[in-house]
mmCIF file of C-alpha atoms and ligand atoms in Angstrom:
data_model
loop_
_atom_site.group_PDB
_atom_site.id
_atom_site.type_symbol
_atom_site.label_atom_id
_atom_site.label_comp_id
_atom_site.label_asym_id
_atom_site.label_seq_id
_atom_site.Cartn_x
_atom_site.Cartn_y
_atom_site.Cartn_z
ATOM 1 C CA MET A 1 29.315 -34.962 -1.603
ATOM 2 C CA ASN A 2 28.631 -38.209 -3.414
ATOM 3 C CA TRP A 3 27.250 -38.779 -6.893
ATOM 4 C CA GLU A 4 23.580 -38.923 -5.905
ATOM 5 C CA GLN A 5 23.866 -35.686 -3.998
ATOM 6 C CA ALA A 6 25.656 -33.982 -6.868
ATOM 7 C CA ARG A 7 23.010 -35.108 -9.322
ATOM 8 C CA GLU A 8 20.293 -33.985 -6.986
ATOM 9 C CA LEU A 9 21.936 -30.579 -6.834
ATOM 10 C CA LEU A 10 22.208 -30.312 -10.573
ATOM 11 C CA PHE A 11 18.967 -31.695 -11.838
ATOM 12 C CA PHE A 12 16.330 -32.181 -9.248
ATOM 13 C CA GLN A 13 16.340 -30.055 -6.131
ATOM 14 C CA ARG A 14 17.517 -26.496 -6.284
ATOM 15 C CA ARG A 15 17.514 -25.164 -2.783
ATOM 16 C CA ARG A 16 18.855 -21.727 -1.963
ATOM 17 C CA THR A 17 20.509 -21.008 1.354
ATOM 18 C CA PRO A 18 20.931 -17.534 2.851
ATOM 19 C CA SER A 19 24.532 -17.491 1.575
ATOM 20 C CA GLY A 20 23.405 -18.271 -1.985
ATOM 21 C CA LEU A 21 25.059 -21.697 -1.896
ATOM 22 C CA LEU A 22 23.077 -24.738 -2.849
ATOM 23 C CA ALA A 23 22.459 -26.790 0.243
ATOM 24 C CA PRO A 24 23.489 -30.411 -0.185
ATOM 25 C CA ALA A 25 21.211 -33.035 1.287
ATOM 26 C CA PRO A 26 22.447 -34.381 4.610
ATOM 27 C CA HIS A 27 25.086 -36.971 3.833
ATOM 28 C CA ARG A 28 27.409 -39.410 5.407
ATOM 29 C CA ASP A 29 31.044 -38.505 5.759
ATOM 30 C CA VAL A 30 33.256 -39.301 2.759
ATOM 31 C CA ASP A 31 35.495 -41.487 4.926
ATOM 32 C CA GLU A 32 32.535 -43.637 5.785
ATOM 33 C CA LEU A 33 31.603 -44.024 2.114
ATOM 34 C CA ALA A 34 35.066 -44.933 0.963
ATOM 35 C CA ALA A 35 36.346 -46.972 3.863
ATOM 36 C CA VAL A 36 38.420 -49.163 1.536
ATOM 37 C CA ARG A 37 40.110 -47.350 -1.294
ATOM 38 C CA ALA A 38 41.570 -48.698 -4.486
ATOM 39 C CA SER A 39 45.128 -47.911 -5.484
ATOM 40 C CA SER A 40 45.022 -45.635 -8.503
ATOM 41 C CA LEU A 41 47.396 -45.493 -11.447
ATOM 42 C CA CYS A 42 47.270 -42.903 -14.217
ATOM 43 C CA ILE A 43 48.846 -43.921 -17.523
ATOM 44 C CA ALA A 44 49.812 -40.642 -19.141
ATOM 45 C CA SER A 45 52.016 -39.055 -21.799
ATOM 46 C CA GLY A 46 52.420 -35.729 -23.483
ATOM 47 C CA LYS A 47 51.937 -37.003 -27.011
ATOM 48 C CA GLY A 48 49.189 -39.157 -28.500
ATOM 49 C CA GLY A 49 49.961 -42.585 -29.936
ATOM 50 C CA THR A 50 52.773 -43.482 -27.533
ATOM 51 C CA GLY A 51 50.946 -46.607 -26.304
ATOM 52 C CA LYS A 52 48.951 -45.465 -23.259
ATOM 53 C CA SER A 53 45.847 -47.443 -24.190
ATOM 54 C CA VAL A 54 47.839 -50.515 -25.192
ATOM 55 C CA VAL A 55 49.674 -50.424 -21.854
ATOM 56 C CA THR A 56 46.461 -49.762 -19.875
ATOM 57 C CA ALA A 57 44.657 -52.672 -21.563
ATOM 58 C CA SER A 58 47.376 -55.144 -20.613
ATOM 59 C CA LEU A 59 47.957 -53.781 -17.116
ATOM 60 C CA GLY A 60 44.190 -53.946 -16.558
ATOM 61 C CA ALA A 61 44.105 -57.609 -17.580
ATOM 62 C CA LEU A 62 47.139 -58.473 -15.430
ATOM 63 C CA LEU A 63 46.141 -56.505 -12.336
ATOM 64 C CA ALA A 64 42.616 -57.971 -12.481
ATOM 65 C CA ARG A 65 44.256 -61.307 -11.605
ATOM 66 C CA LYS A 66 45.406 -59.751 -8.328
ATOM 67 C CA GLY A 67 42.142 -58.046 -7.453
ATOM 68 C CA ARG A 68 39.078 -56.394 -8.933
ATOM 69 C CA THR A 69 40.174 -53.647 -11.298
ATOM 70 C CA LEU A 70 38.462 -50.689 -12.914
ATOM 71 C CA ILE A 71 39.676 -48.919 -16.045
ATOM 72 C CA VAL A 72 38.578 -45.296 -16.273
ATOM 73 C CA ASP A 73 38.876 -44.056 -19.841
ATOM 74 C CA ALA A 74 39.793 -40.418 -19.375
ATOM 75 C CA ASP A 75 40.378 -39.759 -23.067
ATOM 76 C CA MET A 76 37.048 -37.977 -22.929
ATOM 77 C CA GLY A 77 35.063 -37.936 -26.145
ATOM 78 C CA VAL A 78 37.638 -39.932 -28.131
ATOM 79 C CA GLY A 79 38.179 -42.914 -25.879
ATOM 80 C CA ASN A 80 39.145 -46.328 -27.172
ATOM 81 C CA ALA A 81 39.953 -48.294 -24.006
ATOM 82 C CA HIS A 82 36.801 -50.359 -24.563
ATOM 83 C CA ILE A 83 37.951 -51.416 -28.043
ATOM 84 C CA LEU A 84 41.077 -53.003 -26.592
ATOM 85 C CA GLN A 85 38.890 -55.055 -24.218
ATOM 86 C CA ASN A 86 36.528 -56.017 -27.061
ATOM 87 C CA VAL A 87 33.414 -54.556 -25.472
ATOM 88 C CA SER A 88 30.862 -52.131 -26.897
ATOM 89 C CA PRO A 89 29.548 -50.054 -24.013
ATOM 90 C CA GLU A 90 26.077 -48.649 -24.454
ATOM 91 C CA HIS A 91 26.821 -45.775 -22.109
ATOM 92 C CA SER A 92 29.746 -43.607 -21.133
ATOM 93 C CA PHE A 93 30.832 -40.546 -19.168
ATOM 94 C CA VAL A 94 28.841 -38.527 -21.715
ATOM 95 C CA ASP A 95 25.619 -39.811 -20.088
ATOM 96 C CA VAL A 96 27.028 -38.866 -16.712
ATOM 97 C CA VAL A 97 27.894 -35.263 -17.530
ATOM 98 C CA GLU A 98 24.602 -34.833 -19.360
ATOM 99 C CA GLY A 99 22.793 -35.991 -16.226
ATOM 100 C CA ARG A 100 21.040 -39.030 -17.649
ATOM 101 C CA LEU A 101 22.841 -41.717 -15.666
ATOM 102 C CA GLY A 102 25.082 -42.234 -12.676
ATOM 103 C CA VAL A 103 28.621 -43.603 -13.048
ATOM 104 C CA ARG A 104 27.511 -46.973 -11.665
ATOM 105 C CA GLU A 105 24.945 -47.204 -14.452
ATOM 106 C CA VAL A 106 27.510 -46.580 -17.192
ATOM 107 C CA LEU A 107 29.912 -49.212 -15.891
ATOM 108 C CA THR A 108 30.748 -51.935 -18.435
ATOM 109 C CA HIS A 109 31.897 -55.407 -17.470
ATOM 110 C CA ALA A 110 34.938 -56.228 -19.620
ATOM 111 C CA ARG A 111 36.175 -59.599 -18.314
ATOM 112 C CA ALA A 112 36.564 -61.469 -15.024
ATOM 113 C CA GLU A 113 37.349 -58.934 -12.294
ATOM 114 C CA LEU A 114 37.749 -56.125 -14.831
ATOM 115 C CA ASP A 115 35.242 -53.328 -15.391
ATOM 116 C CA LEU A 116 35.496 -50.195 -17.468
ATOM 117 C CA VAL A 117 33.906 -46.774 -17.712
ATOM 118 C CA ALA A 118 33.996 -45.612 -21.322
ATOM 119 C CA ALA A 119 34.858 -42.046 -22.301
ATOM 120 C CA GLY A 120 32.357 -41.720 -25.126
ATOM 121 C CA SER A 121 33.341 -41.260 -28.691
ATOM 122 C CA GLY A 122 32.974 -38.374 -31.131
ATOM 123 C CA VAL A 123 31.819 -35.889 -28.509
ATOM 124 C CA SER A 124 34.224 -32.987 -28.765
ATOM 125 C CA ARG A 125 32.950 -30.964 -25.818
ATOM 126 C CA MET A 126 34.016 -33.800 -23.467
ATOM 127 C CA ALA A 127 37.619 -32.675 -23.911
ATOM 128 C CA GLY A 128 36.815 -29.385 -22.175
ATOM 129 C CA LEU A 129 34.585 -30.268 -19.252
ATOM 130 C CA SER A 130 33.470 -27.574 -16.867
ATOM 131 C CA ASN A 131 34.539 -27.855 -13.255
ATOM 132 C CA PHE A 132 31.036 -28.927 -12.379
ATOM 133 C CA GLU A 133 31.043 -31.716 -14.977
ATOM 134 C CA LEU A 134 34.415 -32.899 -13.741
ATOM 135 C CA HIS A 135 33.007 -32.740 -10.253
ATOM 136 C CA LEU A 136 30.150 -35.061 -11.276
ATOM 137 C CA ILE A 137 32.644 -37.548 -12.691
ATOM 138 C CA ALA A 138 34.784 -37.335 -9.559
ATOM 139 C CA CYS A 139 31.753 -37.950 -7.328
ATOM 140 C CA GLY A 140 30.836 -40.971 -9.434
ATOM 141 C CA ILE A 141 34.318 -42.464 -9.274
ATOM 142 C CA GLU A 142 34.411 -41.781 -5.557
ATOM 143 C CA SER A 143 31.210 -43.731 -5.065
ATOM 144 C CA LEU A 144 32.565 -46.710 -7.021
ATOM 145 C CA GLU A 145 36.152 -47.173 -6.058
ATOM 146 C CA SER A 146 35.719 -48.837 -2.695
ATOM 147 C CA GLY A 147 34.611 -51.916 -4.675
ATOM 148 C CA TYR A 148 37.976 -52.215 -6.440
ATOM 149 C CA ARG A 149 41.570 -53.036 -5.607
ATOM 150 C CA HIS A 150 42.975 -51.021 -8.522
ATOM 151 C CA VAL A 151 41.706 -48.117 -10.607
ATOM 152 C CA LEU A 152 43.612 -47.436 -13.838
ATOM 153 C CA VAL A 153 43.177 -44.167 -15.699
ATOM 154 C CA ASP A 154 43.776 -44.367 -19.457
ATOM 155 C CA SER A 155 44.650 -40.725 -19.919
ATOM 156 C CA ALA A 156 44.235 -38.368 -22.839
ATOM 157 C CA ALA A 157 47.364 -36.938 -24.429
ATOM 158 C CA GLY A 158 48.398 -33.371 -23.740
ATOM 159 C CA ILE A 159 48.732 -31.103 -20.747
ATOM 160 C CA SER A 160 45.247 -29.642 -20.416
ATOM 161 C CA THR A 161 44.062 -28.931 -16.871
ATOM 162 C CA GLN A 162 41.514 -31.713 -17.212
ATOM 163 C CA THR A 163 44.130 -34.264 -18.273
ATOM 164 C CA VAL A 164 46.675 -33.280 -15.662
ATOM 165 C CA SER A 165 43.953 -33.306 -12.978
ATOM 166 C CA PHE A 166 43.467 -37.057 -13.415
ATOM 167 C CA ALA A 167 47.203 -37.615 -13.057
ATOM 168 C CA ALA A 168 47.477 -35.278 -10.084
ATOM 169 C CA ALA A 169 44.647 -37.150 -8.359
ATOM 170 C CA SER A 170 46.244 -40.596 -8.845
ATOM 171 C CA ASP A 171 48.464 -42.420 -6.367
ATOM 172 C CA VAL A 172 50.946 -43.573 -8.999
ATOM 173 C CA VAL A 173 51.639 -41.940 -12.376
ATOM 174 C CA LEU A 174 53.196 -43.818 -15.264
ATOM 175 C CA ILE A 175 54.394 -41.736 -18.226
ATOM 176 C CA VAL A 176 54.557 -43.674 -21.495
ATOM 177 C CA THR A 177 57.002 -42.331 -24.053
ATOM 178 C CA THR A 178 58.570 -43.686 -27.198
ATOM 179 C CA PRO A 179 62.151 -42.993 -28.306
ATOM 180 C CA ASP A 180 60.890 -40.308 -30.752
ATOM 181 C CA VAL A 181 62.223 -36.857 -29.992
ATOM 182 C CA THR A 182 58.706 -35.412 -30.243
ATOM 183 C CA ALA A 183 57.309 -37.968 -27.765
ATOM 184 C CA LEU A 184 60.179 -37.302 -25.353
ATOM 185 C CA THR A 185 59.739 -33.529 -25.624
ATOM 186 C CA ASP A 186 56.030 -33.884 -24.869
ATOM 187 C CA ALA A 187 56.730 -36.309 -22.013
ATOM 188 C CA TYR A 188 59.003 -33.659 -20.538
ATOM 189 C CA ALA A 189 56.280 -31.001 -20.978
ATOM 190 C CA PHE A 190 53.811 -33.263 -19.193
ATOM 191 C CA LEU A 191 56.285 -33.897 -16.379
ATOM 192 C CA LYS A 192 56.881 -30.163 -15.975
ATOM 193 C CA VAL A 193 53.174 -29.359 -15.631
ATOM 194 C CA PHE A 194 52.531 -32.397 -13.454
ATOM 195 C CA THR A 195 55.379 -31.481 -11.109
ATOM 196 C CA GLN A 196 53.832 -28.042 -10.576
ATOM 197 C CA ARG A 197 50.679 -29.781 -9.347
ATOM 198 C CA ARG A 198 52.215 -32.674 -7.403
ATOM 199 C CA ALA A 199 55.617 -31.738 -6.053
ATOM 200 C CA ASP A 200 55.373 -34.708 -3.651
ATOM 201 C CA CYS A 201 55.040 -37.397 -6.337
ATOM 202 C CA VAL A 202 57.887 -38.891 -8.369
ATOM 203 C CA PRO A 203 56.312 -40.193 -11.580
ATOM 204 C CA LEU A 204 57.383 -43.451 -13.145
ATOM 205 C CA PHE A 205 58.035 -43.826 -16.838
ATOM 206 C CA VAL A 206 58.325 -46.539 -19.426
ATOM 207 C CA VAL A 207 60.007 -46.371 -22.828
ATOM 208 C CA ASN A 208 57.651 -48.058 -25.276
ATOM 209 C CA ARG A 209 58.451 -49.249 -28.794
ATOM 210 C CA ALA A 210 62.197 -49.406 -28.205
ATOM 211 C CA THR A 211 64.126 -51.369 -30.828
ATOM 212 C CA SER A 212 66.658 -52.657 -28.278
ATOM 213 C CA GLU A 213 67.468 -52.535 -24.582
ATOM 214 C CA GLU A 214 70.383 -50.275 -25.436
ATOM 215 C CA GLU A 215 68.071 -47.770 -27.086
ATOM 216 C CA ALA A 216 65.604 -47.939 -24.175
ATOM 217 C CA LEU A 217 68.346 -47.309 -21.619
ATOM 218 C CA SER A 218 69.783 -44.418 -23.575
ATOM 219 C CA VAL A 219 66.332 -42.804 -23.988
ATOM 220 C CA ALA A 220 65.637 -43.278 -20.265
ATOM 221 C CA GLU A 221 68.972 -41.694 -19.399
ATOM 222 C CA ARG A 222 68.236 -38.701 -21.634
ATOM 223 C CA PHE A 223 64.760 -38.206 -20.147
ATOM 224 C CA ARG A 224 66.091 -38.375 -16.596
ATOM 225 C CA GLY A 225 69.022 -36.074 -17.431
ATOM 226 C CA VAL A 226 66.913 -33.336 -19.047
ATOM 227 C CA SER A 227 64.349 -33.511 -16.236
ATOM 228 C CA HIS A 228 67.066 -33.255 -13.610
ATOM 229 C CA LYS A 229 68.761 -30.344 -15.345
ATOM 230 C CA PHE A 230 65.669 -28.231 -16.001
ATOM 231 C CA LEU A 231 63.213 -29.314 -13.305
ATOM 232 C CA GLY A 232 65.509 -30.516 -10.561
ATOM 233 C CA ARG A 233 63.380 -33.687 -10.525
ATOM 234 C CA GLU A 234 63.936 -37.116 -12.024
ATOM 235 C CA PRO A 235 61.157 -39.474 -13.050
ATOM 236 C CA ARG A 236 61.919 -43.118 -12.279
ATOM 237 C CA SER A 237 62.120 -45.765 -15.018
ATOM 238 C CA ILE A 238 60.019 -48.871 -14.429
ATOM 239 C CA GLY A 239 61.062 -50.766 -17.524
ATOM 240 C CA TRP A 240 60.783 -50.721 -21.274
ATOM 241 C CA ILE A 241 58.619 -52.376 -23.905
ATOM 242 C CA PRO A 242 60.004 -53.489 -27.256
ATOM 243 C CA ASP A 243 58.480 -52.499 -30.552
ATOM 244 C CA ASP A 244 56.615 -55.702 -31.311
ATOM 245 C CA ARG A 245 54.344 -56.681 -34.223
ATOM 246 C CA GLU A 246 52.284 -58.781 -31.819
ATOM 247 C CA VAL A 247 51.087 -55.557 -30.218
ATOM 248 C CA VAL A 248 49.758 -54.396 -33.573
ATOM 249 C CA HIS A 249 48.078 -57.792 -34.093
ATOM 250 C CA SER A 250 46.530 -57.699 -30.619
ATOM 251 C CA VAL A 251 45.065 -54.261 -31.356
ATOM 252 C CA SER A 252 43.375 -55.613 -34.507
ATOM 253 C CA GLU A 253 42.161 -58.564 -32.447
ATOM 254 C CA ARG A 254 40.800 -56.084 -29.852
ATOM 255 C CA GLN A 255 42.620 -57.847 -27.049
ATOM 256 C CA PRO A 256 45.345 -56.872 -24.592
ATOM 257 C CA VAL A 257 48.624 -58.259 -25.939
ATOM 258 C CA VAL A 258 49.252 -60.092 -22.643
ATOM 259 C CA LEU A 259 46.147 -62.205 -23.349
ATOM 260 C CA ALA A 260 46.307 -62.471 -27.128
ATOM 261 C CA HIS A 261 50.062 -63.156 -27.388
ATOM 262 C CA PRO A 262 51.316 -63.886 -23.872
ATOM 263 C CA GLY A 263 54.676 -65.221 -24.998
ATOM 264 C CA SER A 264 55.563 -62.163 -27.063
ATOM 265 C CA PRO A 265 58.439 -59.901 -25.937
ATOM 266 C CA ALA A 266 56.030 -56.969 -25.385
ATOM 267 C CA ALA A 267 53.690 -59.111 -23.257
ATOM 268 C CA GLN A 268 56.583 -60.353 -21.146
ATOM 269 C CA ALA A 269 57.815 -56.805 -20.624
ATOM 270 C CA LEU A 270 54.310 -55.764 -19.560
ATOM 271 C CA GLU A 271 54.193 -58.649 -17.069
ATOM 272 C CA ARG A 272 57.408 -57.375 -15.472
ATOM 273 C CA ILE A 273 56.037 -53.829 -15.366
ATOM 274 C CA ALA A 274 52.769 -55.023 -13.760
ATOM 275 C CA ALA A 275 54.745 -56.903 -11.090
ATOM 276 C CA ALA A 276 56.799 -53.774 -10.375
ATOM 277 C CA LEU A 277 53.625 -51.691 -10.142
ATOM 278 C CA VAL A 278 52.184 -54.016 -7.519
ATOM 279 C CA GLN A 279 55.214 -53.096 -5.387
ATOM 280 C CA GLU A 280 54.577 -49.413 -6.062
ATOM 281 C CA PHE A 281 50.950 -49.746 -4.916
ATOM 282 C CA THR A 282 52.134 -51.357 -1.708
ATOM 283 C CA ALA A 283 54.514 -48.465 -1.077
ATOM 284 C CA ALA A 284 52.110 -45.648 -2.041
ATOM 285 C CA GLN A 285 49.202 -44.666 0.138
ATOM 286 C CA ALA A 286 45.826 -45.297 -1.545
ATOM 287 C CA ARG A 287 44.236 -41.862 -1.339
ATOM 288 C CA GLY A 288 41.147 -42.495 -3.455
ATOM 289 C CA LEU A 289 41.082 -41.235 -7.053
ATOM 290 C CA GLY A 290 37.554 -39.805 -6.819
ATOM 291 C CA ARG A 291 38.213 -38.028 -3.584
ATOM 292 C CA GLN A 292 41.501 -36.533 -4.805
ATOM 293 C CA LEU A 293 39.861 -35.491 -8.067
ATOM 294 C CA LEU A 294 37.176 -33.721 -6.052
ATOM 295 C CA ARG A 295 39.900 -31.830 -4.215
ATOM 296 C CA THR A 296 41.775 -31.075 -7.419
ATOM 297 C CA VAL A 297 38.690 -29.776 -9.185
ATOM 298 C CA GLY A 298 37.865 -27.645 -6.168
ATOM 299 C CA TYR A 299 34.311 -27.018 -7.342
ATOM 300 C CA THR A 300 31.899 -25.247 -5.009
ATOM 301 C CA PRO A 301 28.272 -25.482 -6.109
ATOM 302 C CA LYS A 302 26.738 -21.994 -6.388
ATOM 303 C CA ILE A 303 23.561 -20.545 -7.869
ATOM 304 C CA ALA A 304 24.335 -18.233 -10.763
HETATM 305 N N1 ADP B 401 55.138 -51.886 -28.161
HETATM 306 C C1 ADP B 401 54.525 -51.647 -29.320
HETATM 307 N N2 ADP B 401 54.931 -52.272 -30.447
HETATM 308 C C2 ADP B 401 54.339 -52.040 -31.659
HETATM 309 N N3 ADP B 401 53.322 -51.172 -31.816
HETATM 310 C C3 ADP B 401 52.870 -50.524 -30.728
HETATM 311 C C4 ADP B 401 53.434 -50.719 -29.438
HETATM 312 N N4 ADP B 401 52.766 -49.920 -28.560
HETATM 313 C C5 ADP B 401 51.842 -49.262 -29.287
HETATM 314 N N5 ADP B 401 51.895 -49.619 -30.577
HETATM 315 C C6 ADP B 401 51.059 -49.111 -31.689
HETATM 316 O O1 ADP B 401 50.715 -47.766 -31.420
HETATM 317 C C7 ADP B 401 49.321 -47.598 -31.588
HETATM 318 C C8 ADP B 401 48.826 -46.506 -30.688
HETATM 319 O O2 ADP B 401 48.811 -46.982 -29.350
HETATM 320 P P1 ADP B 401 47.777 -46.432 -28.284
HETATM 321 O O3 ADP B 401 47.959 -47.258 -27.059
HETATM 322 O O4 ADP B 401 46.420 -46.372 -28.866
HETATM 323 O O5 ADP B 401 48.335 -44.952 -28.066
HETATM 324 P P2 ADP B 401 47.795 -43.814 -27.099
HETATM 325 O O6 ADP B 401 46.734 -44.404 -26.219
HETATM 326 O O7 ADP B 401 48.985 -43.348 -26.348
HETATM 327 O O8 ADP B 401 47.256 -42.744 -28.013
HETATM 328 C C9 ADP B 401 48.722 -48.962 -31.331
HETATM 329 O O9 ADP B 401 47.488 -49.119 -32.006
HETATM 330 C C10 ADP B 401 49.768 -49.894 -31.861
HETATM 331 O O10 ADP B 401 49.574 -50.082 -33.266
HETATM 332 MG MG1 MG B 402 44.687 -43.892 -25.963
#
């Protein structure tokens, strides 16, 4: 089912079948609709404030140079991905779940080859979407993603079903942690829940805000060790990002650090991480974020 059909089911045509299921309008096969799929990357963490949005903003800017890129702000109701691209979207996922607009209509152009769907701000109920609302979002993403080479999900913190669903639906998952014990503990909690959903996927991780390479390596070693011991699984490190004042400046300037301060140590680290991710996309099969989210949500439209 695509977005238009889902919206039709919800708001316009309520047709009852003998089984009590709502009958979708005749539609083309999903494969036909999404013949070319974007590679998807979910930037996640257990704890808030570890740098997910900072990392997403820069990866978005860098990957857009390689091919059209979409940032999906999945920090529903409290999203700030748009701030870091210096755009003020008029619409967001809130309009989508409330049935006013389709995902295509809430798309915001951020810069050359980079678009964004905003999560809406100050709308608390967005953090606990129903399966049907998540289904609407998934249908919308599914209808969009064939137009992009990369789709990046700027995830919410935490391990709610909604948050983990975005990660579980993505081709590549990048966990952002800092050296703080609390951030590492929450990164481990995220990994544990994620692993239960996607036993086939080895997540990547990055240590952000490290004060030295030595610290980053030691934190990475600890994270891998604990994961191996208690989960029997090891996430794979894809680099580290130094604690860098230029990141803080770039946030006030509402720009990705790789554009605002390209020569800074953090920007250079992010360039290396983006290059490594391009290799990961080549290795991973692009399964379609929207389509996988639809499967993950597992919603079946029914009349109450
Ligand atoms: N490498 C870094 N160096 C210095 N400060 C950083 C770095 N990464 C993130 N920060 C700071 O942390 C803040 C929170 O980052 P953000 O990406 O919004 O976190 P999250 O999206 O995980 O909640 C940023 O506004 C910035 O001030
Ligand atoms: Mg964020």
